[in-house]
mmCIF file of C-alpha atoms in Angstrom:
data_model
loop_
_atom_site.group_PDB
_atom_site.id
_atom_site.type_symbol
_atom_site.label_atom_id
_atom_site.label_comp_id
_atom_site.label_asym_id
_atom_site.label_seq_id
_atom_site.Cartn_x
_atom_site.Cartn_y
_atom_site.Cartn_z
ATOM 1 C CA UNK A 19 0.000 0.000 0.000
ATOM 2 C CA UNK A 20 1.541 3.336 -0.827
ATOM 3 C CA UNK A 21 2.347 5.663 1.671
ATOM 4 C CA UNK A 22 0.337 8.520 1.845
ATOM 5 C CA UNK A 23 1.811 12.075 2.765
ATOM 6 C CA UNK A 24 0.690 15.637 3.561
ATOM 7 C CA UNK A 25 3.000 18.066 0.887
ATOM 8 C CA UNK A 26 2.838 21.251 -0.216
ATOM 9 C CA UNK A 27 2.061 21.197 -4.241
ATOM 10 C CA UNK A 28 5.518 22.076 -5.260
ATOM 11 C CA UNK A 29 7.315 19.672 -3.764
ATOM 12 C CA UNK A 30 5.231 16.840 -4.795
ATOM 13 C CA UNK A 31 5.698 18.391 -8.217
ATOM 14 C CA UNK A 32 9.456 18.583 -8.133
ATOM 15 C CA UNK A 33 9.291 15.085 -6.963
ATOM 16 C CA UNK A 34 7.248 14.033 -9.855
ATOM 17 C CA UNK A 35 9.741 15.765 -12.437
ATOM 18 C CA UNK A 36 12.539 13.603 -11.147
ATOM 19 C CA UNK A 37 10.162 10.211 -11.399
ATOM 20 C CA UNK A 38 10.137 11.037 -14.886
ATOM 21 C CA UNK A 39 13.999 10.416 -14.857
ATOM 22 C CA UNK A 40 15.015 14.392 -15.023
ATOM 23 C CA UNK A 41 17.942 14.717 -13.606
ATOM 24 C CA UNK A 42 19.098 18.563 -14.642
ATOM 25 C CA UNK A 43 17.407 21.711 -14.808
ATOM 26 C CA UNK A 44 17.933 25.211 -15.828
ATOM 27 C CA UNK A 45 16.718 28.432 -14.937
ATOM 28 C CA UNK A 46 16.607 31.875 -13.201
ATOM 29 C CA UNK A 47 15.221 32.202 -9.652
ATOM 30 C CA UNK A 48 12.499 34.288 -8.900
ATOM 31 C CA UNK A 49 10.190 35.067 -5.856
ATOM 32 C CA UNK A 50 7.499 33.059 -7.600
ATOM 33 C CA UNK A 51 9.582 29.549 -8.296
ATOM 34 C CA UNK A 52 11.902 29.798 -5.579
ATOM 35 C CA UNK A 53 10.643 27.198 -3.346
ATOM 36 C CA UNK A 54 10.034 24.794 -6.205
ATOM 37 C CA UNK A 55 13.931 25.496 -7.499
ATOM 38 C CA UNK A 56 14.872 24.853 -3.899
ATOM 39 C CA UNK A 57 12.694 21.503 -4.060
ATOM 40 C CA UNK A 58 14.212 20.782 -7.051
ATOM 41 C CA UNK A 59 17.667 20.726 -5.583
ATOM 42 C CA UNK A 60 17.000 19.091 -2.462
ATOM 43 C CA UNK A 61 16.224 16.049 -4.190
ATOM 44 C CA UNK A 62 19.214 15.895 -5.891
ATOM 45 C CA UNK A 63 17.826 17.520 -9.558
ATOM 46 C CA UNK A 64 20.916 19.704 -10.470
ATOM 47 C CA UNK A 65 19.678 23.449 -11.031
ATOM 48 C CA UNK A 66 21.775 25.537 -13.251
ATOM 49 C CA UNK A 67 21.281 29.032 -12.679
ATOM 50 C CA UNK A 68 21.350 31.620 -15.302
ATOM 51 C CA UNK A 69 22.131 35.312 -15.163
ATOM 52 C CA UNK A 70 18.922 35.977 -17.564
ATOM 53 C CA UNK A 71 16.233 34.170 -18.304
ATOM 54 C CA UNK A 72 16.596 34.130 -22.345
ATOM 55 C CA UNK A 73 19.673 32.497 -21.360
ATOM 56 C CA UNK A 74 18.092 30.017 -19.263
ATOM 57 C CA UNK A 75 15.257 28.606 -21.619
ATOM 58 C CA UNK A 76 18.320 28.666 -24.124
ATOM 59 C CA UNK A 77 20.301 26.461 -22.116
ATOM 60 C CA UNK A 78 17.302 24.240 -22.012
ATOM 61 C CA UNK A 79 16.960 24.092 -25.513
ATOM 62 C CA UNK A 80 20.740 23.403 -26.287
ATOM 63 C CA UNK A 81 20.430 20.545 -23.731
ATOM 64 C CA UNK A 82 17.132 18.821 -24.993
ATOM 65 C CA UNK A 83 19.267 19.142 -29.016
ATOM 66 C CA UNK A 84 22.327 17.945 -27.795
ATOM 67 C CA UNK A 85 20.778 14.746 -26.389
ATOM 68 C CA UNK A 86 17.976 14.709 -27.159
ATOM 69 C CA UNK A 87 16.168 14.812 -23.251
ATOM 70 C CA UNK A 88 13.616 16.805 -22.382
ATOM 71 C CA UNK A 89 14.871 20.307 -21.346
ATOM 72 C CA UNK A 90 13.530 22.157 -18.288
ATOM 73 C CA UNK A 91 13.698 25.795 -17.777
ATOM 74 C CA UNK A 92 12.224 27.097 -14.615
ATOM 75 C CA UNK A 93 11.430 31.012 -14.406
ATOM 76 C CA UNK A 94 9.423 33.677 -12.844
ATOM 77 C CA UNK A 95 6.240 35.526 -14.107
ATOM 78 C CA UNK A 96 5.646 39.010 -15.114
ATOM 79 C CA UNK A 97 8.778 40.897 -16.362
ATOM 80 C CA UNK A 98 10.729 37.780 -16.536
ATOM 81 C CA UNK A 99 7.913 35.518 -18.541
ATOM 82 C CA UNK A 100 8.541 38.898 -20.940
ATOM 83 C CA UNK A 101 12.451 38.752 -20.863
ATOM 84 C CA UNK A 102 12.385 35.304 -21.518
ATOM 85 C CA UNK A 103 10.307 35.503 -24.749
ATOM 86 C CA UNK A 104 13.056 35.710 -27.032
ATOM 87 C CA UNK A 105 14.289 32.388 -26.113
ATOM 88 C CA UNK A 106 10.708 30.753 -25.578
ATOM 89 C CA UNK A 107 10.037 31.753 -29.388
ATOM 90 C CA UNK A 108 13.851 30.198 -30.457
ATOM 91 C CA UNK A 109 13.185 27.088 -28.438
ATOM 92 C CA UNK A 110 9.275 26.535 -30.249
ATOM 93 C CA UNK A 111 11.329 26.952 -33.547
ATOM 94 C CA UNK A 112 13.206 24.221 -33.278
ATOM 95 C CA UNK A 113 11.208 21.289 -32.151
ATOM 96 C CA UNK A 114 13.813 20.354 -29.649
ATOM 97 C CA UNK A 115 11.737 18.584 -26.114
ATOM 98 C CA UNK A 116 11.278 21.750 -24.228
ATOM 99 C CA UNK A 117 9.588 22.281 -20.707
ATOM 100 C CA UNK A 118 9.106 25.813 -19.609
ATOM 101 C CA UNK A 119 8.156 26.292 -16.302
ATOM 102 C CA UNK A 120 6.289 29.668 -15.076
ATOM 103 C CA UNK A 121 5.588 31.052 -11.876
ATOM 104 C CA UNK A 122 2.204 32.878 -12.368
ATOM 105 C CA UNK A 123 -0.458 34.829 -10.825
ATOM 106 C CA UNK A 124 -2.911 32.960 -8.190
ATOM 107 C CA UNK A 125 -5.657 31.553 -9.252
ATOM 108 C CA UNK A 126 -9.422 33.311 -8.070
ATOM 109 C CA UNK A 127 -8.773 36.236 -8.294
ATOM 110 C CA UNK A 128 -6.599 36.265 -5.592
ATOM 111 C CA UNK A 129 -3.984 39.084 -5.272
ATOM 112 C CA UNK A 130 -0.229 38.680 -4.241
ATOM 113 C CA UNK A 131 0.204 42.561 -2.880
ATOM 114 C CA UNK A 132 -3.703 43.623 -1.592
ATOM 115 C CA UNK A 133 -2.592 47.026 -0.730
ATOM 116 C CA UNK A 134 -1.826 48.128 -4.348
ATOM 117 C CA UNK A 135 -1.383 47.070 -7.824
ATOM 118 C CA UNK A 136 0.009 44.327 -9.536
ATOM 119 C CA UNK A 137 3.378 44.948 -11.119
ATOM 120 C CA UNK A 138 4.243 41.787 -12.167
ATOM 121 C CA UNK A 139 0.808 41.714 -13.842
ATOM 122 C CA UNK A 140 0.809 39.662 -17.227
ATOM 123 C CA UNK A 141 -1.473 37.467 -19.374
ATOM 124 C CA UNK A 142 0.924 34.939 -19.828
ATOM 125 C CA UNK A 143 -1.368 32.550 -21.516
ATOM 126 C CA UNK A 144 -2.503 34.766 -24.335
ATOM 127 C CA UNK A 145 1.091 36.168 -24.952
ATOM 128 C CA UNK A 146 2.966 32.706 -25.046
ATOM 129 C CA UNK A 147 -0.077 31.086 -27.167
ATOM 130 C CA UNK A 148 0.713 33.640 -29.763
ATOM 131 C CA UNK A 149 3.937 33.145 -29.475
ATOM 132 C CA UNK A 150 3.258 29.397 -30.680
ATOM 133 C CA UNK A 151 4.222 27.704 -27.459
ATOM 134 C CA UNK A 152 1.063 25.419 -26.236
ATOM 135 C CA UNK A 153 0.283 26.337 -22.364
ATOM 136 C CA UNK A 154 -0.586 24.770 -19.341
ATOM 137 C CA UNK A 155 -1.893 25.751 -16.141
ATOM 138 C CA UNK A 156 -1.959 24.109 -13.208
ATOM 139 C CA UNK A 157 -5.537 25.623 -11.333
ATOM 140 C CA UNK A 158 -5.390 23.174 -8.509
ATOM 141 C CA UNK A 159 -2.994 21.618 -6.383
ATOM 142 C CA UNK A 160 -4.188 17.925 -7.092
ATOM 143 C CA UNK A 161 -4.599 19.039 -10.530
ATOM 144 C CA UNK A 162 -0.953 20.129 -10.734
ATOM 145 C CA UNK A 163 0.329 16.646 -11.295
ATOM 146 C CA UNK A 164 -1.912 15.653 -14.311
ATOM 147 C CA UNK A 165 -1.106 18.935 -15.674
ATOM 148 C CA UNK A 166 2.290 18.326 -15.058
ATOM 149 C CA UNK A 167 2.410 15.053 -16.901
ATOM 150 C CA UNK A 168 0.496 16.153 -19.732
ATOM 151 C CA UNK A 169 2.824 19.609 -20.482
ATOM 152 C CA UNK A 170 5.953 16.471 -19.810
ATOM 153 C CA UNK A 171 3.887 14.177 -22.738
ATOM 154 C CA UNK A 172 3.338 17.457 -24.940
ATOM 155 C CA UNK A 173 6.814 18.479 -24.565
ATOM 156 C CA UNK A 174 8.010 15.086 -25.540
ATOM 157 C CA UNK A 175 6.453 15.097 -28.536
ATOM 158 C CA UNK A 176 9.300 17.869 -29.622
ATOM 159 C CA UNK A 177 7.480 20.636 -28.806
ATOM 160 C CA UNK A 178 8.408 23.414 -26.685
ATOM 161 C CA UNK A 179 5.412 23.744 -24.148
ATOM 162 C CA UNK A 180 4.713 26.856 -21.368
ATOM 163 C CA UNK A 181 3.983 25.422 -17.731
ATOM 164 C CA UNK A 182 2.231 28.043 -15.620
ATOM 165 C CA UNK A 183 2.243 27.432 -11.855
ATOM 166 C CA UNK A 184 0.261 29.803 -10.126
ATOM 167 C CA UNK A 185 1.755 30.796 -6.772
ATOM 168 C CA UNK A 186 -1.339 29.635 -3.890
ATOM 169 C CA UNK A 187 -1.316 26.341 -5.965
ATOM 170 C CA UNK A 188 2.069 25.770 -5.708
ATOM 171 C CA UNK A 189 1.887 26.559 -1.998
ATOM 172 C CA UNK A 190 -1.655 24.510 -1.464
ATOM 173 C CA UNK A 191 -1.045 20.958 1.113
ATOM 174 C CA UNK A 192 -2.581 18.081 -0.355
ATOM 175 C CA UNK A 193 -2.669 14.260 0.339
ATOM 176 C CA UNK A 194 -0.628 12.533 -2.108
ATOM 177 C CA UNK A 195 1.254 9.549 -2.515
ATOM 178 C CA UNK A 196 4.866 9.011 -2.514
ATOM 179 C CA UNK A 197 4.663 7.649 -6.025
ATOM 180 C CA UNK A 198 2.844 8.033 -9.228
ATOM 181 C CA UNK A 199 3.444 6.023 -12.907
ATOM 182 C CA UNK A 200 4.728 8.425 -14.724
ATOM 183 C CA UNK A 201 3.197 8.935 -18.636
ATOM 184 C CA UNK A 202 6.812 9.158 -20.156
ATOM 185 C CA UNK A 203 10.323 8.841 -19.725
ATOM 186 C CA UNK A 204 12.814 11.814 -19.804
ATOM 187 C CA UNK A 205 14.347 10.247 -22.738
ATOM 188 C CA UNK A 206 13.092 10.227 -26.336
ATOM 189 C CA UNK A 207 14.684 9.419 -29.591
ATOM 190 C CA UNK A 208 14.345 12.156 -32.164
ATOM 191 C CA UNK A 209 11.729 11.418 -34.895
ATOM 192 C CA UNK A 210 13.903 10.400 -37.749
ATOM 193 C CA UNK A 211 11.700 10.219 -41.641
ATOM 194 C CA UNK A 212 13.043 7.257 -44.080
ATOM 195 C CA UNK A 213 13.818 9.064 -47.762
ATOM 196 C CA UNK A 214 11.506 8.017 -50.059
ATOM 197 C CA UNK A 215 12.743 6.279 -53.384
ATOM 198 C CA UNK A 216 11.475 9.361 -55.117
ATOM 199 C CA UNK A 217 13.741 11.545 -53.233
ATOM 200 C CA UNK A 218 16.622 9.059 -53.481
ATOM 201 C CA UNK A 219 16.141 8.957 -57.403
ATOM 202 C CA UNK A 220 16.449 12.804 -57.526
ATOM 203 C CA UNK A 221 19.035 13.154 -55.880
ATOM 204 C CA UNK A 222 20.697 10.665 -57.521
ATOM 205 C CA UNK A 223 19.857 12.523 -61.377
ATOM 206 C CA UNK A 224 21.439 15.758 -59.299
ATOM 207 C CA UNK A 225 24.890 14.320 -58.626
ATOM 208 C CA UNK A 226 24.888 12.710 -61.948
ATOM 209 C CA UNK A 227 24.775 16.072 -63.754
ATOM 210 C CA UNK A 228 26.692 18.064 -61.194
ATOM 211 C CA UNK A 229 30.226 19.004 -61.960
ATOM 212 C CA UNK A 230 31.381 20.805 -58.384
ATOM 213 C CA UNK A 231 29.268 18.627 -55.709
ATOM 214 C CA UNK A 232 28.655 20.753 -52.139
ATOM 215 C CA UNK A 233 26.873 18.466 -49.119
ATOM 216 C CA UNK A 234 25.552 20.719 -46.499
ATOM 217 C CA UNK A 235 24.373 19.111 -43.795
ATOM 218 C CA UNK A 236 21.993 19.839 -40.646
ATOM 219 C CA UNK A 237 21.010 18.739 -37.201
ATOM 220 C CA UNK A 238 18.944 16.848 -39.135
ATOM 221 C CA UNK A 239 21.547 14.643 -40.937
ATOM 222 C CA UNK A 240 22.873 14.252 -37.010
ATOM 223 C CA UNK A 241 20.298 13.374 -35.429
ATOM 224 C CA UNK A 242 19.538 10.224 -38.280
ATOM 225 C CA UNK A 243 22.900 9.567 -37.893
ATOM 226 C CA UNK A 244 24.061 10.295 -41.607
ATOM 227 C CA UNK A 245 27.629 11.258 -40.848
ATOM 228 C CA UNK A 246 29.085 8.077 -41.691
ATOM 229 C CA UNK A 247 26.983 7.935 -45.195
ATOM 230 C CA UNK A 248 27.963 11.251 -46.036
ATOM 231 C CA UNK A 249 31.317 10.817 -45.781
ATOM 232 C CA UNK A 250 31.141 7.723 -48.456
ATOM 233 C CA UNK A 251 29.171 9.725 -50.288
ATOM 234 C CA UNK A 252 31.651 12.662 -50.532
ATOM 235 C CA UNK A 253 34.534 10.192 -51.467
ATOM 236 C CA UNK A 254 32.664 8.803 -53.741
ATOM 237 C CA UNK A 255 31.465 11.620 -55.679
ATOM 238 C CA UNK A 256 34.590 13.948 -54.556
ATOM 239 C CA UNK A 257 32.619 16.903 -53.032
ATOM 240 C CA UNK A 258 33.441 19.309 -50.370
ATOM 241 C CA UNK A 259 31.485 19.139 -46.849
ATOM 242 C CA UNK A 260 29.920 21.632 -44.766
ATOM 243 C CA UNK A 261 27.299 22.154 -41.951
ATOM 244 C CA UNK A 262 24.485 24.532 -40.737
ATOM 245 C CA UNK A 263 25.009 26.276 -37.384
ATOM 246 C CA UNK A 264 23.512 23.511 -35.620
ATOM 247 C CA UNK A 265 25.473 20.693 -37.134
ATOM 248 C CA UNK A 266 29.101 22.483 -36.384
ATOM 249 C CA UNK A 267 31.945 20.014 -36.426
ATOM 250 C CA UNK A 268 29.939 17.241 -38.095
ATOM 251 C CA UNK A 269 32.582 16.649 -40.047
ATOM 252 C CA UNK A 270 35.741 17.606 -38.217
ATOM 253 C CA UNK A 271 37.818 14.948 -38.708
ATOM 254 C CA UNK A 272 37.179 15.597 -42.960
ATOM 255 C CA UNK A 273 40.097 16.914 -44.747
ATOM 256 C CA UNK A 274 37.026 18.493 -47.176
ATOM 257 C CA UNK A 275 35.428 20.037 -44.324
ATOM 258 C CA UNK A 276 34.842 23.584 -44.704
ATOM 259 C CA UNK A 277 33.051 24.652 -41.344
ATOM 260 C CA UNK A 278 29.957 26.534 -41.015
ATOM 261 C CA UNK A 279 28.423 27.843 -44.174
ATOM 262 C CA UNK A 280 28.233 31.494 -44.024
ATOM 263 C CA UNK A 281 29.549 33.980 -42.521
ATOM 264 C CA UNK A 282 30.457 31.867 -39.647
ATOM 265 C CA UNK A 283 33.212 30.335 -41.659
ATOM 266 C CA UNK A 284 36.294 31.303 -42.627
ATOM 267 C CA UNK A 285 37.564 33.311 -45.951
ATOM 268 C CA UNK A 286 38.348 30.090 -47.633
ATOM 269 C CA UNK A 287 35.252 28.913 -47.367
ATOM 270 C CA UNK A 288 33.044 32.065 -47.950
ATOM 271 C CA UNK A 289 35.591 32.244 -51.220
#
């Protein structure tokens, strides 16, 4: 029988994120996530801080495409839901796993500072929604945990998905138990699409007729794991290689390897 405990909502939650096999986390503290980025790393989760949070939802982002894990950001609401926007829209664009995790307003109506206004005020749902990212929102403390697993499912999906964890449900007490079954793992393979014959017999007629032969290759050719053919292929055919941003030092150890197309590489390349 599974023992049954008395928590407050974060906890439970940052509990449930490391059941899902998360392990790391990034983000910038603020007054509304602090206790759940404390929870986070008294369990052992590691939190990397950030000095901004564009930089934290980034370093998220560059974690979930580097391997290929689901990314966590954690950051606060208001202003920095709004200086984090720039990254948020980066991380949607490039269908890496990518949890973002809000502090937000409480739920009902009810208002952080009753003796004045609001300054951290800010419809975070309609502004990330039209910023692409789908959104969450935990409106219960109970609740918080199916919400939680479904932004963790969405996420997975490679999708970059807004959390919003409003600050009474975060603090709410519940009964819970000590474990749930969570929907996913932390770790998902990247979707990788066969190449038709149709696309394989064009390119084919392409290299026939093509006299100076240029591969450029992607995160996409890394992450099906192409390398290896496209080095045959450029033997074979006797082209030059080169990458995308994203796929830098695909082919390092090529003596054709030009770098980073652009005006990332250097003048014997751009030449």
């Amino acid at each position: 029988m599974a023992m049954r405990l008395i928590q407050s909502a974060y906890e439970v939650l940052a509990k449930d994120i490391q059941s899902f096999g998360v392990d790391t986390v990034f983000g910038l503290i603020s007054d509304d996530t602090a206790l759940f980025a404390s929870a986070l790393d008294t369990i052992g989760v590691q939190f990397h801080g950030a000095r901004h949070e564009n930089s934290a939802i980034t370093m998220a982002e560059g974690y979930a495409s580097t391997s290929g894990r689901l990314g966590i950001a954690v950051v606060g609401r208001g202003p920095a839901t709004a200086n984090g926007m720039h990254g948020a829209v980066y991380a949607s664009r490039t269908r890496s796993p990518v949890l973002i995790i809000y502090g937000d307003a409480p739920v009902s109506g009810n208002r952080l500072n009753s003796l004045g206004p609001d300054y951290k005020e800010f419809n975070s749902t309609v502004v990330l929604a039209a910023a692409g990212l789908q959104v969450f929102r935990a409106t219960s403390a109970k609740g918080a945990r199916t919400t939680l697993a479904d932004a963790v499912a969405a996420a997975q999906l490679g999708n970059t998905v807004a959390l919003l964890l409003p600050t009474n449900v975060q603090l709410e007490k519940f009964e819970s138990t000590n474990h749930i079954k969570p929907a996913r793992t932390a770790t998902a393979p990247f979707p990788c699409e066969k190449a038709t014959p149709q696309a394989i017999a064009t390119t084919t007629e392409v290299l026939k007729k093509c006299r100076r032969p240029l591969i450029i290759a992607g995160v996409g050719a890394h992450r099906a794991g192409a390398q290896e053919v496209l080095d045959k292929l450029s033997n074979r055919i006797g082209s030059l290689l080169i990458t995308s941003a994203r796929g830098k030092d695909m082919f390092r150890h090529n003596p054709y390897n030009l770098g980073i197309i652009g005006s990332f590489s250097h003048s014997m390349a751009r030449r």
